[in-house]
């Protein structure tokens, strides 16, 4: 027994060694490789191999652990079960090695659901990591925490999400937006709270967050359109700068939004619609007059804004973005503007095969309604022999849709080549396409019919069969002159084996039996012979043919009919038995059949309407273009219907007020805050520039924009104030002159590039020196910002000051000095009586939001002072000036200041503030600086 | 949006799976295998499939299927584009995107996939950003790793690109040799019919750039004849408004290789095809044989030589073998795939290359209904067939003088001759 175990252990080692080898150079072995082979051969070995991995994971060596984790991830990737290693793996969650940690995260996310109790062990690690100063670590902790699908931790997740949504780092906020969806799918009961977070994040002005929060919105509360109002304009304006994936979701959400908020731009020019309206309103004269007044359609400036801001995205390299803009134009733009998207869509046809497939589907739907859009690009849809079959059929579909009197000859010539294709499925589709062209364009019906008849002598059966089916349909539309073709087809009947084609011919015989009185009974005779061997559909048509002939030519066919009906009576198929019974009652008079019998002729030989050959994409436009539902032609789960245009536009001001306010208010606030000091000037100026460009282009594109709302005068005022700084910027740097190009983005780029202040310095808690021990004669002071929340008030920031007394004297009465000005709210520590030489630390809490009065000096001199009294009565004052502190986060950016160079640092800090606000302008990490300086003596 | 990803090889084995939400059993792929069975060629499998509870969106690239599972409504192009981006990133990291390479680097692949999506929504897809987070495997590191096993290939700080509005460029780029090279590559898509007349022809171009410049350079690339460009799409770095107003490309480039723009040359300009093909392929009813005679000659090459000329023919199934003689180059006929490839090489205008001989057909099989079409491949160096010319490249924002260079190349895209 023991020996056996020993052997098994050896075996497992051996497996490991093998796996090791295969992992490196020769993993090329197809399919399974060494692992699964052994796995299958000896089930216990997998268990033992896991034992080995466990051992490695529990060892002290980092490298062994890492190696083990790599193998575990390899197992997960292959879909093997590695859940039993959970206890061993989860221990490493707090590892210092970042790669090991990440691999553990991968493992946790995969198996936490299965091992809920053990997974809880790791939670505290994440909670701790959520407080890390490194934003990357905070973000990934939140990512993993929210990916652990354990219902018990829902409250913890909720708390973490709420906290992260207010984080200083947009990256963390973005992660929190993703976490919202995860929590929602784990526990839909949290919806209300999550909506609050979404509402908050929607207000975020960072381009990084915008896309993710809209995804969360779409997932959690797509019906809460009211949340969008206030952010509509912001989203439109940010759109160009949002990352490409975010653009796609924002655009499709805005499409939906716009359909509920704006009136239809499609009325103008469409005369028949106008007539409809008049007819509709004819009864009500009052409304009619109102209607005629409102007849001149004026596009809502916000509607225009959306169209204008999405247009440049047609040039995106991301095909999904281009498609989403195209569908936006299709669903929202005035008819004459939709053509803008044609070129870009055609361009996408150069892309990968799968992209082509989706784009062609959408073009097919579009081309049914609007031939003109794609007609100039007809040649782009010509089929190449190397195209995949589904691409070919779609191209064919589009070509057929585009066919009209002018280009039909070209298209038919093209079709002739396709019919000869080696790809028979495609050839068959071409024949159907020809049939459709023939019915749609009456000029070419005869030509097409002749061509199709020629195809009847084709050697390929599918081609012939398809031709028969199509000819049948064509003949139905104008049967009078075509008895020749019917005769020809009757001759072919013996050679055709495809059931659909046989059934079609039989139907034709029956329907037009009066034109081929001699042939039809003969065909029936042949069918009677082979009836039992036929397919169901052929049998049904045989029964039909028999019935029709019985009614018209009962002399010749009575016996044949009865014979066939008898065969049908005992057929295996229900359908055929049913049909036989029905036909028999209908045509053969007996006492039971009653009155219906008299009408048999009229029932069976009624003139039948010709079938309408139409596109398979005919009704696809009920789905929003570019969606999965459209592609599948069936409603996908979670599909959001596009609503119809409202007859009367809802209140426009819902967007107006809210959006205008924060922008203005914020900027004015900044003005007042910065006051004479130019701290936020450059920021202001660039935002204005972008504003200006947008309003400028607005003017050029639509005159209606001008008169938009009450904000007009304000806008003008704004422009006036802006001109000066704008000029300055132009002269300042040559490169600046490109600022107008992409508005905000470029400005942003510049500042970021040159100063790199956005990414805060990482690493462990950064401590800044407040007072050097040389200057302080033995006393030194350091401060840092712990990330713990404040105990006293949620809106406060904690500043931890560490004082160390290096001198031999003891210090007394350490306390915070006079608390001025009033706007600064400080919660300070208690006075410390006496202190021996050593070090200690205390915390101060400052309120985060400091609305300074407008006339206040830009930098309050000594809002806070920490008096530390030593024997020599030397007073050391710590003054903290906070010009723009809005948010604790930016405190990280503070640089330690040299206490002696007070005057210089003063200005220095200012420049920094300036650059920073500049950088953070549209991402709204409000610029702020905390300056700690020592006014000695 | 994207729920799970399965990587499936040519023969239908799932060799990697990754789930971004809860785990979906791999049996969901059975629906895909079913569809794959039905389709004759892997290319013919429909990219979007519906199953009772999921939607499968697949791309086929490099003999691999990237199958993603989607549970709710999501734009299919979004998913497809993302999957291609994943394949691009693999290509970028490992030099190729094949099963063996992915299996070799399964940990890196997993780490990449983990970073690229969060909860099924793309997080980081810029290769610059990813490379800062997960370093691509290099020979040096693999050596060090085998010796010490400690060199982490994961970064622990957030890449600067992730936060800025220029995610494509990382901060602090430094080079001793500053250089910027642009390749203008144009492809001719054409269909020529039996008689030699052009059914349709258009030119698609792309500008590939390789920029290695220190700092944050701001480049402006202008053309002599920008009017030629009818429709364009840009890398996100290009400022669109500047293009609209001045028809010049102004951008802060990504670091390294990237595609700057794609363009389409307006269809008003008639495309002058560089070569003509005289062909006759015929099959006879009497006796199982056929005859083939192809000559290729230069048409309008503007004094440049046509290189790497190649003719590919997908023969009908009935063709058993080919017995041909080529006056230049060599030909191969693959019996399994029925593809005849004639590799000509350089086109000599004095002595036109010709391929002639007989084809033998399967005995008893009916003669093929139609003739196969020829696909032409060619290259012309130092010429953009549309005549597009770069006039100059300027750099702002940095002080040094970079090396600059522009190269032109014309290729055949989907150049097909019907017979």
Tab-separated table of C-alpha atoms in Angstrom, chain A residues 648-879:
chain	number	residue	atom	x	y	z
A	648	UNK	CA	-44.302	67.191	-29.264
A	649	UNK	CA	-40.825	67.651	-27.949
A	650	UNK	CA	-40.519	67.297	-24.199
A	651	UNK	CA	-39.273	70.210	-22.238
A	652	UNK	CA	-35.893	71.270	-23.552
A	653	UNK	CA	-34.927	73.130	-20.459
A	654	UNK	CA	-34.249	69.968	-18.511
A	655	UNK	CA	-30.962	69.862	-20.309
A	656	UNK	CA	-30.469	73.580	-20.423
A	657	UNK	CA	-30.502	74.615	-16.868
A	658	UNK	CA	-28.550	71.898	-15.340
A	659	UNK	CA	-25.785	71.795	-17.835
A	660	UNK	CA	-25.330	75.485	-18.166
A	661	UNK	CA	-25.246	75.902	-14.467
A	662	UNK	CA	-22.390	73.681	-13.407
A	663	UNK	CA	-20.178	74.848	-16.199
A	664	UNK	CA	-20.779	78.476	-15.547
A	665	UNK	CA	-20.941	78.165	-11.856
A	666	UNK	CA	-17.803	76.240	-11.728
A	667	UNK	CA	-15.887	78.646	-13.840
A	668	UNK	CA	-17.163	81.659	-12.020
A	669	UNK	CA	-16.382	80.016	-8.810
A	670	UNK	CA	-12.925	79.483	-10.008
A	671	UNK	CA	-12.586	83.048	-10.991
A	672	UNK	CA	-13.552	84.148	-7.600
A	673	UNK	CA	-11.451	81.598	-5.967
A	674	UNK	CA	-8.382	82.424	-7.848
A	675	UNK	CA	-9.159	86.114	-7.756
A	676	UNK	CA	-6.299	88.261	-8.859
A	677	UNK	CA	-3.923	85.391	-8.637
A	678	UNK	CA	-3.831	83.767	-12.027
A	679	UNK	CA	-3.984	80.281	-10.725
A	680	UNK	CA	-6.686	78.933	-12.944
A	681	UNK	CA	-6.455	81.279	-15.811
A	682	UNK	CA	-4.926	78.994	-18.312
A	683	UNK	CA	-7.390	76.363	-17.481
A	684	UNK	CA	-10.194	78.762	-17.992
A	685	UNK	CA	-8.855	79.866	-21.242
A	686	UNK	CA	-8.550	76.470	-22.756
A	687	UNK	CA	-12.002	75.471	-21.735
A	688	UNK	CA	-13.257	78.608	-23.315
A	689	UNK	CA	-11.418	77.862	-26.416
A	690	UNK	CA	-13.068	74.563	-26.709
A	691	UNK	CA	-16.369	76.160	-25.967
A	692	UNK	CA	-15.724	78.666	-28.593
A	693	UNK	CA	-14.827	76.194	-31.232
A	694	UNK	CA	-17.901	74.242	-30.559
A	695	UNK	CA	-20.145	77.240	-30.693
A	696	UNK	CA	-18.368	78.503	-33.752
A	697	UNK	CA	-18.825	75.371	-35.668
A	698	UNK	CA	-22.331	75.346	-34.418
A	699	UNK	CA	-22.948	78.612	-36.119
A	700	UNK	CA	-21.540	77.429	-39.341
A	701	UNK	CA	-23.605	74.316	-39.443
A	702	UNK	CA	-26.949	75.561	-38.333
A	703	UNK	CA	-28.351	78.945	-37.875
A	704	UNK	CA	-30.958	77.741	-35.480
A	705	UNK	CA	-28.301	77.180	-32.909
A	706	UNK	CA	-27.829	80.849	-32.332
A	707	UNK	CA	-31.226	81.430	-30.944
A	708	UNK	CA	-31.043	78.445	-28.734
A	709	UNK	CA	-31.937	79.681	-25.325
A	710	UNK	CA	-31.492	82.291	-22.758
A	711	UNK	CA	-27.869	81.466	-22.491
A	712	UNK	CA	-27.109	83.351	-25.621
A	713	UNK	CA	-26.259	86.618	-24.017
A	714	UNK	CA	-24.245	84.842	-21.456
A	715	UNK	CA	-22.356	83.163	-24.173
A	716	UNK	CA	-21.503	86.433	-25.761
A	717	UNK	CA	-20.306	87.836	-22.533
A	718	UNK	CA	-18.168	84.869	-22.067
A	719	UNK	CA	-16.605	85.304	-25.407
A	720	UNK	CA	-15.684	88.842	-24.673
A	721	UNK	CA	-13.881	87.944	-21.578
A	722	UNK	CA	-12.102	85.236	-23.289
A	723	UNK	CA	-10.552	86.940	-26.166
A	724	UNK	CA	-7.618	88.334	-24.319
A	725	UNK	CA	-6.175	85.194	-22.854
A	726	UNK	CA	-6.698	83.427	-26.100
A	727	UNK	CA	-4.428	85.784	-27.892
A	728	UNK	CA	-1.911	85.400	-25.210
A	729	UNK	CA	-1.845	81.731	-25.664
A	730	UNK	CA	-1.285	82.032	-29.335
A	731	UNK	CA	1.770	84.104	-28.888
A	732	UNK	CA	2.947	82.142	-25.952
A	733	UNK	CA	3.888	79.022	-27.748
A	734	UNK	CA	3.857	78.233	-31.380
A	735	UNK	CA	2.505	74.833	-30.705
A	736	UNK	CA	-0.420	76.272	-28.872
A	737	UNK	CA	-1.970	77.427	-32.052
A	738	UNK	CA	-3.194	73.927	-32.567
A	739	UNK	CA	-5.292	74.198	-29.536
A	740	UNK	CA	-8.351	74.855	-31.550
A	741	UNK	CA	-7.965	71.666	-33.430
A	742	UNK	CA	-9.289	69.190	-31.053
A	743	UNK	CA	-10.250	71.634	-28.489
A	744	UNK	CA	-9.756	70.343	-25.085
A	745	UNK	CA	-7.916	67.297	-25.941
A	746	UNK	CA	-4.877	68.918	-27.383
A	747	UNK	CA	-4.638	71.376	-24.596
A	748	UNK	CA	-4.813	68.537	-22.244
A	749	UNK	CA	-2.166	66.660	-24.048
A	750	UNK	CA	0.230	69.495	-23.891
A	751	UNK	CA	-0.025	70.112	-20.271
A	752	UNK	CA	0.088	66.490	-19.424
A	753	UNK	CA	3.001	65.876	-21.589
A	754	UNK	CA	5.120	68.611	-20.254
A	755	UNK	CA	4.335	68.452	-16.603
A	756	UNK	CA	3.154	64.963	-15.897
A	757	UNK	CA	1.347	65.927	-12.856
A	758	UNK	CA	-1.643	63.739	-13.364
A	759	UNK	CA	-0.051	60.579	-12.227
A	760	UNK	CA	0.741	61.079	-8.622
A	761	UNK	CA	3.900	59.694	-7.226
A	762	UNK	CA	3.320	56.211	-6.026
A	763	UNK	CA	4.858	54.113	-3.394
A	764	UNK	CA	4.268	53.945	0.286
A	765	UNK	CA	2.805	56.881	2.106
A	766	UNK	CA	4.814	59.888	1.178
A	767	UNK	CA	5.983	62.025	3.998
A	768	UNK	CA	6.861	65.637	3.539
A	769	UNK	CA	9.118	67.638	5.671
A	770	UNK	CA	7.623	70.536	7.459
A	771	UNK	CA	10.414	71.582	9.660
A	772	UNK	CA	13.954	70.409	9.358
A	773	UNK	CA	15.609	69.610	12.650
A	774	UNK	CA	18.435	71.983	11.932
A	775	UNK	CA	16.082	74.862	11.435
A	776	UNK	CA	13.950	73.844	14.320
A	777	UNK	CA	16.908	73.536	16.620
A	778	UNK	CA	16.347	69.911	17.327
A	779	UNK	CA	12.655	69.823	16.641
A	780	UNK	CA	11.611	68.395	13.352
A	781	UNK	CA	8.163	68.047	11.884
A	782	UNK	CA	6.902	65.913	9.104
A	783	UNK	CA	3.464	65.494	7.729
A	784	UNK	CA	1.581	63.176	5.465
A	785	UNK	CA	-1.947	62.456	4.447
A	786	UNK	CA	-3.283	59.201	5.707
A	787	UNK	CA	-6.102	57.886	3.599
A	788	UNK	CA	-8.310	56.937	6.479
A	789	UNK	CA	-11.644	58.583	6.538
A	790	UNK	CA	-12.145	61.294	9.064
A	791	UNK	CA	-13.837	60.363	12.255
A	792	UNK	CA	-15.456	63.699	12.842
A	793	UNK	CA	-16.964	64.691	9.580
A	794	UNK	CA	-16.991	62.836	6.277
A	795	UNK	CA	-15.947	65.887	4.346
A	796	UNK	CA	-12.656	66.356	6.068
A	797	UNK	CA	-9.114	65.495	5.228
A	798	UNK	CA	-6.731	64.148	7.731
A	799	UNK	CA	-3.272	65.585	8.017
A	800	UNK	CA	-0.952	63.692	10.191
A	801	UNK	CA	1.851	65.693	11.657
A	802	UNK	CA	4.736	63.881	13.205
A	803	UNK	CA	6.890	65.894	15.499
A	804	UNK	CA	10.118	64.586	16.819
A	805	UNK	CA	12.070	66.232	19.454
A	806	UNK	CA	15.752	65.682	18.874
A	807	UNK	CA	16.857	68.177	21.472
A	808	UNK	CA	17.440	67.431	25.107
A	809	UNK	CA	14.781	69.811	26.280
A	810	UNK	CA	11.191	68.778	26.658
A	811	UNK	CA	8.345	70.553	24.913
A	812	UNK	CA	5.213	71.843	26.481
A	813	UNK	CA	1.784	72.846	25.463
A	814	UNK	CA	1.667	71.795	21.920
A	815	UNK	CA	-1.573	72.882	20.363
A	816	UNK	CA	-3.099	74.299	17.281
A	817	UNK	CA	-2.992	78.024	17.155
A	818	UNK	CA	-5.630	80.564	16.264
A	819	UNK	CA	-8.149	79.291	13.870
A	820	UNK	CA	-8.639	81.879	11.258
A	821	UNK	CA	-10.158	82.485	8.823
A	822	UNK	CA	-13.602	81.258	9.564
A	823	UNK	CA	-13.972	79.466	6.306
A	824	UNK	CA	-11.408	76.925	7.320
A	825	UNK	CA	-12.842	74.317	9.512
A	826	UNK	CA	-10.271	72.561	11.573
A	827	UNK	CA	-10.722	69.821	13.952
A	828	UNK	CA	-7.522	69.754	15.862
A	829	UNK	CA	-6.006	67.649	18.480
A	830	UNK	CA	-5.960	68.470	22.131
A	831	UNK	CA	-3.162	70.337	23.654
A	832	UNK	CA	-0.333	68.164	24.629
A	833	UNK	CA	1.007	69.075	27.979
A	834	UNK	CA	4.603	68.172	28.173
A	835	UNK	CA	6.694	65.958	26.080
A	836	UNK	CA	10.025	64.376	26.534
A	837	UNK	CA	12.458	63.911	23.767
A	838	UNK	CA	11.002	61.385	21.393
A	839	UNK	CA	8.603	61.538	18.549
A	840	UNK	CA	4.870	61.525	18.397
A	841	UNK	CA	2.242	62.217	15.939
A	842	UNK	CA	-1.100	63.889	15.868
A	843	UNK	CA	-3.796	64.367	13.390
A	844	UNK	CA	-5.457	67.440	12.122
A	845	UNK	CA	-8.626	67.332	10.135
A	846	UNK	CA	-9.299	69.927	7.541
A	847	UNK	CA	-12.534	70.244	5.723
A	848	UNK	CA	-12.317	69.294	2.126
A	849	UNK	CA	-14.434	71.972	0.593
A	850	UNK	CA	-13.311	75.425	1.298
A	851	UNK	CA	-15.549	77.935	-0.303
A	852	UNK	CA	-13.546	81.030	0.099
A	853	UNK	CA	-15.404	84.332	0.032
A	854	UNK	CA	-15.035	86.179	-3.194
A	855	UNK	CA	-13.063	89.043	-1.891
A	856	UNK	CA	-10.815	86.960	0.224
A	857	UNK	CA	-7.108	87.255	-0.342
A	858	UNK	CA	-5.924	84.471	-2.581
A	859	UNK	CA	-3.788	82.953	0.054
A	860	UNK	CA	-4.820	83.274	3.623
A	861	UNK	CA	-1.676	83.885	5.521
A	862	UNK	CA	-1.973	81.824	8.615
A	863	UNK	CA	-5.167	79.929	8.653
A	864	UNK	CA	-3.746	77.373	10.921
A	865	UNK	CA	-0.865	77.512	13.200
A	866	UNK	CA	0.574	74.951	15.423
A	867	UNK	CA	2.292	76.554	18.300
A	868	UNK	CA	4.939	74.590	19.855
A	869	UNK	CA	6.533	76.157	22.792
A	870	UNK	CA	9.925	75.144	23.909
A	871	UNK	CA	12.024	76.356	26.805
A	872	UNK	CA	13.454	79.211	24.834
A	873	UNK	CA	9.944	80.461	24.020
A	874	UNK	CA	10.574	79.914	20.395
A	875	UNK	CA	7.323	79.704	18.511
A	876	UNK	CA	6.988	77.564	15.500
A	877	UNK	CA	3.987	78.218	13.377
A	878	UNK	CA	2.680	75.846	10.840
A	879	UNK	CA	0.560	77.642	8.395
